[in-house]
Coordinates of C-alpha atoms and ligand atoms in Angstrom, one line a residue:
M1 CA -13.8 -25.7 6.8
T2 CA -12.7 -23.2 4.1
V3 CA -10.5 -20.2 4.5
P4 CA -11.2 -17.1 2.4
F5 CA -8.3 -14.8 1.4
V6 CA -10.0 -11.8 3.1
D7 CA -13.3 -11.5 5.0
L8 CA -14.4 -7.9 5.2
S9 CA -17.8 -8.9 6.8
L10 CA -15.9 -9.6 10.0
Q11 CA -15.1 -5.9 10.4
H12 CA -18.4 -4.6 9.0
Q13 CA -20.9 -6.7 10.9
P14 CA -20.1 -5.4 14.4
L15 CA -20.1 -1.8 13.0
E16 CA -23.3 -2.1 11.0
S17 CA -25.6 0.2 13.0
K18 CA -22.8 2.8 13.4
I19 CA -22.2 2.8 9.7
Q20 CA -25.9 3.3 9.0
E21 CA -26.0 6.1 11.5
A22 CA -22.9 7.8 10.0
L23 CA -24.1 7.5 6.4
M24 CA -27.6 8.8 7.3
S25 CA -26.2 11.7 9.2
V26 CA -24.4 12.9 6.1
V27 CA -27.6 12.4 4.0
R28 CA -29.5 14.5 6.5
Q29 CA -26.7 17.1 6.7
G30 CA -26.5 17.2 2.9
D31 CA -22.8 18.1 2.9
F32 CA -21.8 15.4 0.3
I33 CA -18.8 17.3 -1.1
L34 CA -15.9 18.2 1.2
G35 CA -18.2 18.1 4.2
K36 CA -17.5 18.1 7.9
A37 CA -16.7 14.3 8.1
V38 CA -13.9 14.8 5.5
T39 CA -12.2 17.6 7.5
E40 CA -12.6 15.6 10.7
F41 CA -11.1 12.5 9.1
E42 CA -8.2 14.4 7.5
S43 CA -7.2 15.8 10.9
A44 CA -7.6 12.5 12.8
F45 CA -5.7 10.4 10.3
A46 CA -2.8 13.0 10.0
A47 CA -2.6 13.2 13.8
A48 CA -2.6 9.4 14.2
S49 CA 0.3 9.2 11.7
G50 CA 2.2 12.0 13.4
V51 CA 1.9 14.4 10.5
K52 CA 0.4 18.0 10.4
Y53 CA -1.8 18.0 7.3
G54 CA -4.1 15.4 5.6
I55 CA -5.9 16.1 2.3
G56 CA -8.5 13.6 1.4
V57 CA -8.6 12.6 -2.3
S58 CA -10.5 10.1 -4.5
S59 CA -8.0 7.2 -4.5
G60 CA -4.5 6.2 -3.7
T61 CA -3.4 6.6 -7.3
E62 CA -4.6 10.2 -7.2
A63 CA -2.9 10.8 -3.9
I64 CA 0.4 9.8 -5.6
A65 CA -0.2 11.9 -8.7
L66 CA -1.3 15.1 -6.9
G67 CA 1.1 14.7 -4.0
L68 CA 4.2 14.4 -6.3
H69 CA 2.9 17.3 -8.4
A70 CA 2.6 19.4 -5.2
C71 CA 6.2 18.5 -4.3
G72 CA 7.3 20.1 -7.5
I73 CA 7.8 16.9 -9.4
G74 CA 6.8 16.9 -13.0
E75 CA 7.9 16.7 -16.6
R76 CA 11.5 15.8 -17.3
D77 CA 11.9 14.7 -13.7
E78 CA 12.9 11.1 -12.9
V79 CA 11.3 9.3 -10.0
L80 CA 12.8 6.1 -8.5
I81 CA 10.2 3.3 -8.0
P82 CA 10.4 -0.4 -7.1
A83 CA 9.8 -2.7 -10.1
N84 CA 7.8 -5.1 -7.9
T85 CA 5.1 -2.7 -6.8
F86 CA 1.4 -2.6 -7.7
I87 CA 1.0 -0.8 -11.0
A88 CA -0.8 2.2 -9.4
T89 CA 2.5 3.5 -8.1
V90 CA 3.8 3.8 -11.6
I91 CA 0.5 5.2 -12.9
G92 CA 0.5 7.9 -10.1
A93 CA 4.0 9.0 -11.0
L94 CA 3.2 9.1 -14.8
R95 CA 0.1 11.2 -14.0
S96 CA 2.3 13.8 -12.3
G97 CA 4.2 14.1 -15.6
A98 CA 7.4 12.4 -14.2
K99 CA 9.3 9.6 -15.7
P100 CA 9.3 6.4 -13.6
V101 CA 12.8 4.8 -13.2
L102 CA 12.4 1.3 -12.0
I103 CA 14.6 -0.3 -9.3
D104 CA 15.1 -4.0 -8.3
C105 CA 14.3 -5.2 -4.8
D106 CA 15.9 -7.0 -1.9
P107 CA 14.4 -10.5 -2.3
A108 CA 14.4 -11.2 1.4
T109 CA 12.1 -8.2 2.2
A110 CA 10.7 -7.5 -1.2
L111 CA 11.5 -3.8 -0.5
I112 CA 13.3 -1.4 -2.9
D113 CA 17.1 -2.0 -2.9
L114 CA 18.7 1.4 -2.2
E115 CA 22.1 0.2 -3.5
A116 CA 20.5 -0.6 -6.8
A117 CA 18.7 2.8 -6.6
A118 CA 22.0 4.6 -6.2
K119 CA 23.2 3.2 -9.5
A120 CA 20.1 4.6 -11.3
I121 CA 20.7 8.2 -10.3
T122 CA 21.1 10.7 -13.1
P123 CA 21.1 14.5 -13.2
R124 CA 17.4 14.4 -13.7
T125 CA 16.5 12.2 -10.7
K126 CA 14.3 14.3 -8.4
A127 CA 12.5 11.9 -6.1
I128 CA 12.3 8.5 -4.6
L129 CA 8.9 6.9 -4.2
P130 CA 9.5 4.1 -1.7
V131 CA 6.6 1.6 -1.4
H132 CA 6.0 0.1 2.1
L133 CA 5.1 -3.2 0.5
Y134 CA 2.9 -5.7 2.3
G135 CA 2.7 -3.3 5.3
Q136 CA 6.5 -3.2 6.1
M137 CA 8.2 0.1 5.9
V138 CA 11.4 0.8 3.9
S139 CA 14.0 1.8 6.5
P140 CA 13.4 5.5 7.4
A141 CA 17.1 6.0 8.3
G142 CA 18.2 4.3 5.0
L143 CA 15.8 6.6 3.0
H144 CA 17.0 9.7 4.8
D145 CA 20.7 8.9 4.1
F146 CA 19.9 8.1 0.5
A147 CA 17.8 11.2 -0.2
K148 CA 20.3 13.4 1.5
S149 CA 23.3 12.2 -0.4
H150 CA 21.5 12.5 -3.7
N151 CA 19.4 15.6 -2.9
L152 CA 16.0 13.9 -3.5
V153 CA 12.4 14.4 -2.4
I154 CA 11.0 11.4 -0.5
F155 CA 7.4 10.7 -1.3
E156 CA 6.1 7.5 0.3
D157 CA 3.6 5.2 -1.2
A158 CA 2.0 4.1 2.1
A159 CA -1.1 2.5 0.5
Q160 CA -0.3 -0.7 2.3
A161 CA 1.1 0.8 5.5
H162 CA -1.6 2.7 7.5
L163 CA 0.0 3.3 10.9
A164 CA 3.0 1.0 10.2
E165 CA 6.2 1.9 12.2
R166 CA 9.9 1.2 11.9
E167 CA 12.9 2.6 13.8
G168 CA 10.4 4.5 15.9
V169 CA 9.2 6.4 12.8
K170 CA 5.6 6.2 11.5
A171 CA 4.7 5.6 7.9
G172 CA 3.8 8.8 6.2
S173 CA 6.1 10.9 8.3
I174 CA 9.5 10.2 6.6
G175 CA 9.7 12.7 3.8
Q176 CA 7.9 15.6 2.1
G177 CA 4.7 13.7 1.5
A178 CA 2.9 10.4 1.5
A179 CA 0.0 8.8 -0.3
Y180 CA -2.5 6.3 1.2
S181 CA -5.4 4.4 -0.4
F182 CA -8.6 3.5 1.3
Y183 CA -9.6 0.8 -1.3
P184 CA -12.0 -1.5 0.6
S185 CA -9.5 -4.3 1.3
K186 CA -6.6 -2.0 2.6
N187 CA -6.0 -2.1 6.4
L188 CA -8.2 1.0 6.6
G189 CA -10.8 0.6 3.9
A190 CA -13.7 2.8 2.7
L191 CA -16.9 1.5 1.2
G192 CA -15.5 2.3 -2.2
N193 CA -12.6 4.4 -3.4
G194 CA -10.7 6.9 -1.4
G195 CA -7.2 8.2 -0.5
I196 CA -5.3 10.8 1.3
V197 CA -2.0 12.8 1.0
L198 CA -0.1 13.5 4.3
T199 CA 2.5 16.2 4.6
D200 CA 4.1 18.4 7.3
E201 CA 4.5 21.3 4.8
E202 CA 1.8 23.8 4.6
A203 CA 2.6 24.8 1.0
I204 CA 2.3 21.2 -0.2
A205 CA -1.0 20.7 1.7
K206 CA -2.4 23.9 0.1
K207 CA -1.5 22.8 -3.4
V208 CA -3.0 19.4 -3.0
R209 CA -6.2 20.9 -1.5
S210 CA -6.4 23.2 -4.6
Y211 CA -5.6 20.5 -7.2
R212 CA -8.2 18.1 -5.9
N213 CA -10.9 20.8 -6.2
Y214 CA -10.6 22.2 -9.7
G215 CA -7.5 24.2 -8.8
A216 CA -9.6 26.6 -6.8
S217 CA -8.5 28.2 -3.5
K218 CA -11.7 30.2 -3.6
K219 CA -14.9 29.3 -5.3
Y220 CA -14.7 30.1 -9.1
V221 CA -11.1 31.4 -8.9
H222 CA -8.8 28.9 -10.4
E223 CA -5.2 29.6 -9.6
E224 CA -3.9 26.1 -10.5
L225 CA -4.6 23.6 -13.2
G226 CA -6.6 21.3 -11.0
T227 CA -8.9 18.3 -11.3
N228 CA -11.8 16.8 -9.5
S229 CA -10.3 14.2 -7.1
R230 CA -12.1 14.7 -3.8
L231 CA -12.7 12.2 -1.0
D232 CA -16.5 11.9 -0.6
T233 CA -18.1 12.9 2.7
L234 CA -19.9 9.6 2.9
Q235 CA -16.5 7.8 2.7
G236 CA -15.0 10.3 5.2
A237 CA -17.8 9.4 7.7
V238 CA -17.2 5.7 7.4
L239 CA -13.4 6.1 7.7
N240 CA -13.9 8.3 10.8
L241 CA -15.7 5.6 12.6
K242 CA -13.3 2.8 11.5
L243 CA -10.1 4.7 12.4
P244 CA -10.3 4.1 16.2
H245 CA -10.3 0.3 15.4
L246 CA -7.3 0.4 13.0
S247 CA -4.5 -0.2 15.5
G248 CA -6.4 -3.1 17.0
W249 CA -6.9 -4.6 13.6
N250 CA -3.2 -4.1 12.8
G251 CA -2.3 -5.8 16.0
D252 CA -4.5 -8.8 15.1
R253 CA -2.7 -9.1 11.7
N254 CA 0.7 -8.9 13.4
R255 CA -0.3 -11.6 15.8
A256 CA -1.6 -13.8 13.0
A257 CA 1.6 -13.3 11.1
Q258 CA 3.6 -14.4 14.2
N259 CA 1.5 -17.6 14.4
Y260 CA 2.1 -18.3 10.7
D261 CA 5.8 -17.7 11.2
K262 CA 6.0 -20.2 14.0
A263 CA 3.8 -22.9 12.3
L264 CA 5.6 -22.5 9.0
A265 CA 9.1 -22.9 10.5
A266 CA 8.7 -26.7 10.0
L267 CA 8.5 -26.2 6.2
N268 CA 11.4 -23.7 5.9
Q269 CA 13.4 -25.9 3.5
F270 CA 10.5 -25.3 1.0
L271 CA 8.8 -22.1 2.0
V272 CA 10.0 -18.9 3.8
P273 CA 8.0 -15.9 4.8
I274 CA 9.1 -12.5 3.5
H275 CA 11.5 -11.3 6.1
N276 CA 10.1 -8.9 8.8
Q277 CA 12.7 -6.4 9.9
S278 CA 10.2 -4.2 11.7
G279 CA 8.8 -6.4 14.5
T280 CA 5.4 -5.3 15.7
G281 CA 5.6 -2.2 13.4
H282 CA 4.8 -4.4 10.4
I283 CA 1.1 -4.2 9.8
Y284 CA 0.8 -7.2 7.4
H285 CA -1.5 -5.8 4.8
L286 CA -0.5 -9.1 3.2
Y287 CA 1.3 -12.2 4.6
V288 CA 3.5 -13.3 1.8
I289 CA 5.7 -16.4 1.6
R290 CA 8.3 -17.4 -1.0
V291 CA 8.2 -20.9 -2.6
L292 CA 11.9 -21.9 -2.8
P293 CA 13.5 -23.8 -5.7
A294 CA 13.9 -26.9 -3.3
S295 CA 10.1 -27.2 -3.0
P296 CA 8.7 -30.3 -4.7
L297 CA 5.8 -28.2 -6.1
N298 CA 6.1 -24.8 -7.6
R299 CA 4.1 -21.7 -6.5
D300 CA 1.3 -22.2 -9.1
E301 CA 0.9 -25.9 -8.2
I302 CA 0.7 -25.0 -4.5
Q303 CA -1.9 -22.3 -5.1
Q304 CA -4.0 -24.7 -7.2
K305 CA -3.8 -27.5 -4.5
L306 CA -4.8 -25.0 -1.8
R307 CA -7.7 -23.8 -3.9
D308 CA -8.9 -27.4 -4.4
R309 CA -8.9 -27.8 -0.6
G310 CA -10.9 -24.6 0.0
I311 CA -8.0 -22.2 0.9
Q312 CA -7.9 -19.0 -1.1
T313 CA -4.6 -17.3 -1.7
G314 CA -3.3 -14.4 -3.8
I315 CA -0.2 -13.3 -5.8
H316 CA 1.0 -9.7 -5.2
Y317 CA 2.0 -9.3 -7.9
P318 CA 2.5 -11.9 -10.7
I319 CA 4.1 -9.6 -13.3
P320 CA 6.6 -6.9 -12.4
C321 CA 5.8 -3.4 -13.7
H322 CA 8.5 -3.4 -16.4
L323 CA 7.0 -6.5 -18.0
Q324 CA 3.4 -5.2 -18.1
P325 CA 2.2 -5.0 -21.7
A326 CA 1.1 -1.3 -21.5
Y327 CA 4.4 -0.2 -20.0
Q328 CA 6.9 -1.4 -22.7
F329 CA 7.3 2.3 -23.7
L330 CA 9.4 2.7 -20.5
G331 CA 12.1 0.8 -22.4
Y332 CA 12.8 -2.1 -20.1
G333 CA 12.8 -5.8 -20.9
E334 CA 13.1 -9.3 -19.5
G335 CA 16.2 -9.7 -17.3
D336 CA 16.5 -6.0 -16.4
F337 CA 15.3 -6.6 -12.8
P338 CA 16.2 -10.3 -12.2
R339 CA 15.4 -10.3 -8.4
S340 CA 11.9 -8.9 -8.9
E341 CA 11.3 -11.3 -11.8
T342 CA 12.3 -14.3 -9.7
L343 CA 10.3 -13.1 -6.7
C344 CA 7.1 -12.7 -8.8
K345 CA 7.3 -16.4 -9.6
E346 CA 7.9 -17.4 -6.0
I347 CA 5.5 -15.3 -3.9
L348 CA 2.2 -16.5 -2.5
S349 CA -0.1 -14.4 -0.2
L350 CA -1.8 -16.5 2.4
P351 CA -5.2 -15.6 4.0
M352 CA -4.7 -12.5 6.2
Y353 CA -7.4 -10.3 7.8
P354 CA -8.4 -9.2 11.3
G355 CA -10.4 -12.0 12.8
L356 CA -8.4 -14.8 11.1
T357 CA -8.4 -17.5 13.8
E358 CA -5.6 -19.7 15.1
E359 CA -7.7 -22.7 13.7
N360 CA -7.7 -21.0 10.3
I361 CA -3.9 -20.6 10.4
A362 CA -3.4 -24.2 11.6
L363 CA -5.6 -25.4 8.8
V364 CA -3.7 -23.4 6.1
V365 CA -0.3 -24.7 7.5
S366 CA -1.4 -28.3 7.9
T367 CA -2.8 -28.3 4.4
L368 CA 0.6 -26.9 3.1
Q369 CA 2.3 -29.7 5.0
E370 CA 0.0 -32.3 3.5
I371 CA 0.4 -31.2 -0.1
L372 CA 4.2 -30.8 0.2
Ligands
LIG1 C1 -3.8 0.0 -3.5 C2 -2.5 0.6 -3.9 C3 -2.4 1.8 -4.6 C4 -3.5 2.4 -5.3 O1 -4.6 2.8 -4.5 P1 -6.0 3.0 -5.2 O2 -6.8 3.6 -4.1 O3 -6.5 1.7 -5.7 O4 -5.8 4.0 -6.4 C5 -1.1 2.3 -4.9 N1 0.0 1.7 -4.4 C6 0.0 0.5 -3.7 C7 1.2 -0.1 -3.2 C8 -1.3 -0.1 -3.4 O5 -1.3 -1.2 -2.8

């Protein structure tokens, strides 16, 4: 038996005829650009997240860029971003014109450390871009206190947190706006690229709607400097039919994570899971463990041995943003974010997807036991 890192066919096979039907209905309708399925999906996803407006865009990266811009963030503004996020968070902020200011993480949760963020505040700091990494939200109460005391915009990168919850608050509803990605392997994935901006503020929604469509509020009248970053109707149609399954899939992931937690407890002198502070509100986009210094094998050795035995894993992410070759112009260097740097060498993402069985999990854990 082998265990893949993700298996999207498990969610697509049962939906195959519905997907065909949905795609063909758009083809027959012919409303490929900003068609009915996009509007329907925007409303449905916003409502499911407890937010008023949803604006479908072409990717999560674009959702960050256009969403920040619509919140009034741009040139000369500094935005606080965790150093251990996927690079697209930084790219989105740069595309809005803002300057990314990187912040170290809490190694137990891998989430942005708000105490470290407080030390990075300058008169130019305008926003915090918290990343709900791996599917666990940054504390909403913590973010509210922080933003209030420093007078900042909160714009969530919720690309890994579709319908996540913490402290009774849903992802995407904490601050002025939030960005999501529907990259195929996300908890809610399109059959290609896609994203959405969520906001409760009509003015922000209106701006994003304009930016994504050439800056036009009316055809051929361009009131804003816009771009072409729309969510395709074909993708909207697929997302619409997947959305009712999302909370079930998230529940599957959370249960699988609890199984991992239990089974891995026997190895806790060598390996510990990233700490879950949100209970069932953690939607486990990824199930990530840390390989501790006491382990007889390091992370790379463990990954190789698992691969040799047919178990695929991932590393999210092996290089922190400040050490990426293209981002040296930000002015950081080795040692600037020591906790993120250490974490990048310790983390390993185990197989995680809806439909992962108890047998799969038992095999992953027994294989870990055997090689350690
Ligand atoms: C996937 C992801 C993005 C980017 O989304 P795309 O749709 O690939 O542009 C941004 N931030 C995080 C944390 C992500 O995981």
